Structure formats: structure tokens, C-alpha cells
PDB file of C-alpha atoms in Angstrom:
ATOM      1  CA  MET D   1     152.654  81.713 176.790  1.00 61.00           C
ATOM      2  CA  PHE D   2     155.495  80.538 175.107  1.00 53.00           C
ATOM      3  CA  LYS D   3     154.190  81.300 171.750  1.00 58.00           C
ATOM      4  CA  ARG D   4     153.651  85.030 172.937  1.00 59.00           C
ATOM      5  CA  ILE D   5     157.038  85.387 174.226  1.00 56.00           C
ATOM      6  CA  SER D   6     158.281  84.279 170.960  1.00 52.00           C
ATOM      7  CA  ILE D   7     156.081  86.618 168.717  1.00 55.00           C
ATOM      8  CA  VAL D   8     156.857  89.426 170.772  1.00 51.00           C
ATOM      9  CA  LEU D   9     160.716  88.791 170.820  1.00 49.00           C
ATOM     10  CA  LEU D  10     160.563  88.249 167.261  1.00 50.00           C
ATOM     11  CA  ALA D  11     158.995  91.415 166.396  1.00 54.00           C
ATOM     12  CA  SER D  12     161.118  93.467 169.019  1.00 56.00           C
ATOM     13  CA  ALA D  13     164.184  92.224 167.010  1.00 54.00           C
ATOM     14  CA  MET D  14     162.452  93.134 163.536  1.00 54.00           C
ATOM     15  CA  LEU D  15     161.734  96.660 164.886  1.00 52.00           C
ATOM     16  CA  THR D  16     165.507  97.199 165.966  1.00 50.00           C
ATOM     17  CA  VAL D  17     166.925  96.458 162.531  1.00 46.00           C
ATOM     18  CA  SER D  18     167.573  99.433 160.826  1.00 45.00           C
ATOM     19  CA  ALA D  19     168.051 100.317 157.442  1.00 51.00           C
ATOM     20  CA  ALA D  20     170.702 103.026 156.169  1.00 59.00           C
ATOM     21  CA  ALA D  21     171.215 104.918 152.878  1.00 79.00           C
ATOM     22  CA  SER D  22     173.672 107.272 151.825  1.00 88.00           C
ATOM     23  CA  THR D  23     172.597 110.876 151.103  1.00 93.00           C
ATOM     24  CA  VAL D  24     173.541 112.442 147.724  1.00 94.00           C
ATOM     25  CA  SER D  25     173.118 115.970 147.121  1.00 94.00           C
ATOM     26  CA  PHE D  26     173.029 117.316 143.680  1.00 94.00           C
ATOM     27  CA  TYR D  27     174.775 120.509 142.104  1.00 93.00           C
ATOM     28  CA  VAL D  28     173.736 122.087 139.170  1.00 93.00           C
ATOM     29  CA  VAL D  29     176.040 124.921 137.793  1.00 93.00           C
ATOM     30  CA  GLU D  30     175.318 127.051 134.923  1.00 91.00           C
ATOM     31  CA  ALA D  31     178.769 128.325 133.205  1.00 90.00           C
ATOM     32  CA  GLY D  32     178.541 131.068 131.030  1.00 86.00           C
ATOM     33  CA  LYS D  33     174.474 130.996 130.488  1.00 82.00           C
ATOM     34  CA  ASN D  34     173.066 133.768 128.408  1.00 77.00           C
ATOM     35  CA  GLU D  35     169.711 135.262 127.613  1.00 74.00           C
ATOM     36  CA  LYS D  36     169.145 132.649 124.527  1.00 70.00           C
ATOM     37  CA  ALA D  37     169.809 129.860 126.826  1.00 69.00           C
ATOM     38  CA  ASP D  38     167.155 127.321 127.472  1.00 70.00           C
ATOM     39  CA  SER D  39     166.120 127.377 131.103  1.00 72.00           C
ATOM     40  CA  LYS D  40     164.534 124.067 131.349  1.00 84.00           C
ATOM     41  CA  ILE D  41     168.075 122.233 130.551  1.00 87.00           C
ATOM     42  CA  SER D  42     169.315 122.456 134.045  1.00 88.00           C
ATOM     43  CA  ASP D  43     165.836 121.550 135.365  1.00 90.00           C
ATOM     44  CA  LEU D  44     165.907 118.441 133.492  1.00 90.00           C
ATOM     45  CA  TRP D  45     169.470 117.531 134.586  1.00 92.00           C
ATOM     46  CA  GLU D  46     168.561 117.765 137.917  1.00 94.00           C
ATOM     47  CA  THR D  47     165.255 116.177 137.642  1.00 94.00           C
ATOM     48  CA  ALA D  48     166.799 113.325 136.006  1.00 95.00           C
ATOM     49  CA  PHE D  49     169.488 112.271 138.359  1.00 95.00           C
ATOM     50  CA  MET D  50     167.194 112.942 141.588  1.00 95.00           C
ATOM     51  CA  ASP D  51     164.551 110.327 139.962  1.00 95.00           C
ATOM     52  CA  VAL D  52     167.580 107.979 139.090  1.00 96.00           C
ATOM     53  CA  PHE D  53     168.999 107.993 142.491  1.00 95.00           C
ATOM     54  CA  PHE D  54     165.805 108.064 144.369  1.00 94.00           C
ATOM     55  CA  GLU D  55     164.563 104.967 142.380  1.00 95.00           C
ATOM     56  CA  ALA D  56     167.963 103.204 143.406  1.00 94.00           C
ATOM     57  CA  GLY D  57     167.153 103.858 146.853  1.00 93.00           C
ATOM     58  CA  TYR D  58     169.329 106.868 148.065  1.00 94.00           C
ATOM     59  CA  ILE D  59     168.239 109.954 150.374  1.00 93.00           C
ATOM     60  CA  ILE D  60     168.557 112.752 147.889  1.00 93.00           C
ATOM     61  CA  SER D  61     168.586 116.552 148.137  1.00 92.00           C
ATOM     62  CA  ASN D  62     169.485 119.394 145.851  1.00 90.00           C
ATOM     63  CA  ALA D  63     170.839 122.811 146.065  1.00 88.00           C
ATOM     64  CA  PRO D  64     169.542 125.773 143.874  1.00 89.00           C
ATOM     65  CA  VAL D  65     170.843 126.073 140.403  1.00 89.00           C
ATOM     66  CA  MET D  66     174.449 128.130 140.403  1.00 90.00           C
ATOM     67  CA  GLN D  67     175.048 130.491 138.011  1.00 89.00           C
ATOM     68  CA  LEU D  68     178.701 131.667 136.839  1.00 89.00           C
ATOM     69  CA  ALA D  69     179.751 134.155 134.427  1.00 88.00           C
ATOM     70  CA  ARG D  70     182.214 131.479 133.161  1.00 88.00           C
ATOM     71  CA  CYS D  71     183.826 127.936 133.811  1.00 88.00           C
ATOM     72  CA  PRO D  72     185.658 127.641 136.964  1.00 89.00           C
ATOM     73  CA  SER D  73     189.178 126.355 136.636  1.00 87.00           C
ATOM     74  CA  ASN D  74     188.762 124.049 139.824  1.00 89.00           C
ATOM     75  CA  ILE D  75     185.393 122.917 140.422  1.00 89.00           C
ATOM     76  CA  LEU D  76     186.304 122.796 144.330  1.00 86.00           C
ATOM     77  CA  GLN D  77     185.986 126.702 144.289  1.00 85.00           C
ATOM     78  CA  ILE D  78     182.362 126.294 144.288  1.00 86.00           C
ATOM     79  CA  VAL D  79     181.945 123.346 146.599  1.00 85.00           C
ATOM     80  CA  ASP D  80     181.525 123.444 150.441  1.00 87.00           C
ATOM     81  CA  PHE D  81     182.644 120.431 152.217  1.00 89.00           C
ATOM     82  CA  LYS D  82     182.152 121.734 155.292  1.00 91.00           C
ATOM     83  CA  GLU D  83     178.483 122.523 155.252  1.00 91.00           C
ATOM     84  CA  ALA D  84     177.912 119.412 153.242  1.00 90.00           C
ATOM     85  CA  ALA D  85     179.207 117.531 156.037  1.00 91.00           C
ATOM     86  CA  TYR D  86     177.258 119.516 158.549  1.00 91.00           C
ATOM     87  CA  CYS D  87     174.058 118.731 156.782  1.00 90.00           C
ATOM     88  CA  GLY D  88     174.753 115.281 156.732  1.00 92.00           C
ATOM     89  CA  ILE D  89     175.426 114.464 152.944  1.00 93.00           C
ATOM     90  CA  ASP D  90     177.613 111.569 152.160  1.00 95.00           C
ATOM     91  CA  TYR D  91     178.172 112.276 148.438  1.00 96.00           C
ATOM     92  CA  MET D  92     177.968 115.364 145.908  1.00 95.00           C
ATOM     93  CA  LEU D  93     177.241 114.820 142.480  1.00 96.00           C
ATOM     94  CA  ILE D  94     177.875 118.052 140.465  1.00 95.00           C
ATOM     95  CA  VAL D  95     176.653 118.830 136.741  1.00 95.00           C
ATOM     96  CA  LEU D  96     178.161 121.659 135.267  1.00 94.00           C
ATOM     97  CA  LEU D  97     176.867 122.896 131.874  1.00 92.00           C
ATOM     98  CA  ASP D  98     179.227 124.836 130.086  1.00 91.00           C
ATOM     99  CA  TYR D  99     177.866 127.363 127.491  1.00 88.00           C
ATOM    100  CA  LYS D 100     179.644 129.095 125.066  1.00 85.00           C
ATOM    101  CA  GLN D 101     179.070 132.518 124.373  1.00 80.00           C
ATOM    102  CA  GLY D 102     175.822 133.063 122.312  1.00 76.00           C
ATOM    103  CA  GLU D 103     174.715 129.393 122.305  1.00 81.00           C
ATOM    104  CA  ALA D 104     171.154 128.371 123.490  1.00 80.00           C
ATOM    105  CA  ARG D 105     172.532 125.041 124.842  1.00 84.00           C
ATOM    106  CA  PRO D 106     175.721 124.007 126.968  1.00 88.00           C
ATOM    107  CA  GLU D 107     178.533 122.679 124.496  1.00 87.00           C
ATOM    108  CA  GLU D 108     180.062 120.719 127.218  1.00 91.00           C
ATOM    109  CA  ILE D 109     178.634 118.812 130.375  1.00 94.00           C
ATOM    110  CA  SER D 110     180.919 117.783 132.997  1.00 94.00           C
ATOM    111  CA  PHE D 111     179.806 115.505 135.913  1.00 96.00           C
ATOM    112  CA  TYR D 112     181.579 115.176 139.392  1.00 96.00           C
ATOM    113  CA  VAL D 113     181.236 112.680 142.307  1.00 96.00           C
ATOM    114  CA  PHE D 114     182.647 113.551 145.608  1.00 95.00           C
ATOM    115  CA  LYS D 115     182.758 111.724 149.019  1.00 95.00           C
ATOM    116  CA  VAL D 116     182.386 114.654 151.582  1.00 94.00           C
ATOM    117  CA  ASN D 117     183.625 112.904 154.652  1.00 91.00           C
ATOM    118  CA  LYS D 118     186.812 112.277 152.716  1.00 91.00           C
ATOM    119  CA  ARG D 119     187.117 115.418 150.723  1.00 89.00           C
ATOM    120  CA  GLU D 120     187.726 112.690 147.861  1.00 92.00           C
ATOM    121  CA  LYS D 121     186.793 113.078 144.127  1.00 93.00           C
ATOM    122  CA  ILE D 122     185.436 109.681 142.950  1.00 95.00           C
ATOM    123  CA  THR D 123     185.007 110.398 139.201  1.00 95.00           C
ATOM    124  CA  GLU D 124     184.963 112.983 136.788  1.00 94.00           C
ATOM    125  CA  SER D 125     183.068 112.613 133.236  1.00 94.00           C
ATOM    126  CA  LYS D 126     182.366 114.926 130.425  1.00 93.00           C
ATOM    127  CA  ILE D 127     180.113 114.744 127.633  1.00 90.00           C
ATOM    128  CA  ARG D 128     179.278 116.685 124.379  1.00 86.00           C
ATOM    129  CA  GLN D 129     175.832 117.996 124.258  1.00 73.00           C
ATOM    130  CA  ARG D 130     173.757 115.966 121.872  1.00 63.00           C
ATOM    131  CA  THR D 131     171.237 117.578 119.580  1.00 62.00           C
ATOM    132  CA  TYR D 132     167.811 115.663 119.830  1.00 56.00           C
ATOM    133  CA  SER D 133     165.722 115.591 116.698  1.00 54.00           C
ATOM    134  CA  ARG D 134     162.484 113.870 117.808  1.00 65.00           C
ATOM    135  CA  ASN D 135     161.399 114.978 121.059  1.00 76.00           C
ATOM    136  CA  ALA D 136     162.291 116.424 124.920  1.00 76.00           C
ATOM    137  CA  ARG D 137     161.143 112.850 125.925  1.00 84.00           C
ATOM    138  CA  GLU D 138     164.010 111.132 124.276  1.00 86.00           C
ATOM    139  CA  GLU D 139     166.343 113.977 125.572  1.00 85.00           C
ATOM    140  CA  TYR D 140     165.125 113.304 129.320  1.00 89.00           C
ATOM    141  CA  ASP D 141     165.611 109.470 128.676  1.00 91.00           C
ATOM    142  CA  ASN D 142     169.101 109.939 127.662  1.00 91.00           C
ATOM    143  CA  MET D 143     169.864 112.260 130.802  1.00 92.00           C
ATOM    144  CA  LYS D 144     168.349 109.640 133.084  1.00 94.00           C
ATOM    145  CA  SER D 145     170.865 107.005 131.281  1.00 94.00           C
ATOM    146  CA  ILE D 146     173.660 108.936 131.877  1.00 94.00           C
ATOM    147  CA  ALA D 147     172.769 109.234 135.540  1.00 95.00           C
ATOM    148  CA  ARG D 148     172.272 105.743 136.168  1.00 95.00           C
ATOM    149  CA  GLY D 149     176.070 105.502 135.150  1.00 95.00           C
ATOM    150  CA  PHE D 150     176.947 107.396 138.125  1.00 96.00           C
ATOM    151  CA  VAL D 151     174.603 104.995 140.640  1.00 95.00           C
ATOM    152  CA  PRO D 152     177.524 102.524 140.854  1.00 94.00           C
ATOM    153  CA  TYR D 153     180.076 105.295 142.608  1.00 93.00           C
ATOM    154  CA  ILE D 154     177.866 105.808 145.315  1.00 92.00           C
ATOM    155  CA  GLY D 155     178.021 103.413 148.413  1.00 78.00           C
ATOM    156  CA  ASP D 156     180.258 102.449 150.953  1.00 59.00           C
TER     157      ASP D 156
END
């Protein structure tokens, strides 16, 4: 009898323990994109970040890819913290692909990480777009490597 009660109490304790994970939403923004631009680049960036953060144990979501005529002077012009908080998002990660006129690939890529409930920018980073001579797999692996660099910025 004592053994059964102990097992029931232990099982009950295990079931009441909950695990929590931060929710991260990804926004990919194409600024100045033209007809010549490779449309797969945005999808690759989004997929790379989502893969990395999912593997790291985060709850992930994404917004539709946004297209702007030109690069915004302030990234906060395109971010809606109120809606994000309402949707339960803890962190926003924005990938801004800045295309120069006539170019098929973005010249510069900017990354922003925001903590939604505090409306606080955690980090900002910019890189120049690299050209890959080998294959698309090498490019995707590099994107995932860059995404892994942002994982430590997410968490309480």
C-alpha cells in the first residue's frame, strides 16, 4: 500500500513540473529588391534561422517576408511590439536584406534582436553578402552558422 502511494505521489509530482521556452519570431525584410533578385535568398535565411532556433529548443514563428522600396532609416518603423506581445512573442529577430539598385543579391545584411516585453534592442549586427563558388549547400551552412551566433542572445 505504501509503495503504491509513493508511486502515485512521485508520478503526480513529475506531471506538475512544466517546462518553459521562449518564443522567437523571425522577420525577413527585403529592401530595394528588384526583378533580377534571387527570391530564394529570403527563404534560405528564414529557414536557416528557424532550423537553428528550433534545434536549440525554442518555440518559433515567422512573419511573411516584407518588401520595402528602400532600407528603412529606423528598423522600429516596421516592428509592431504591441501585436508581438499580444501574440505571446518573447523575442523578435529581424533579418534585413539590403539590395542595391540592379543587384541580384543583397549587398549588406543586417540582423536585429529585440526583447518584446521591454521593447529593448538586445543586439544589432551587419555583414556583407558573401559569394559562394561551390554550391547552395555551402551557402546555407554559412547562414546556419551565422544564425547560431544569435542563439546566446535569446533567454531570460
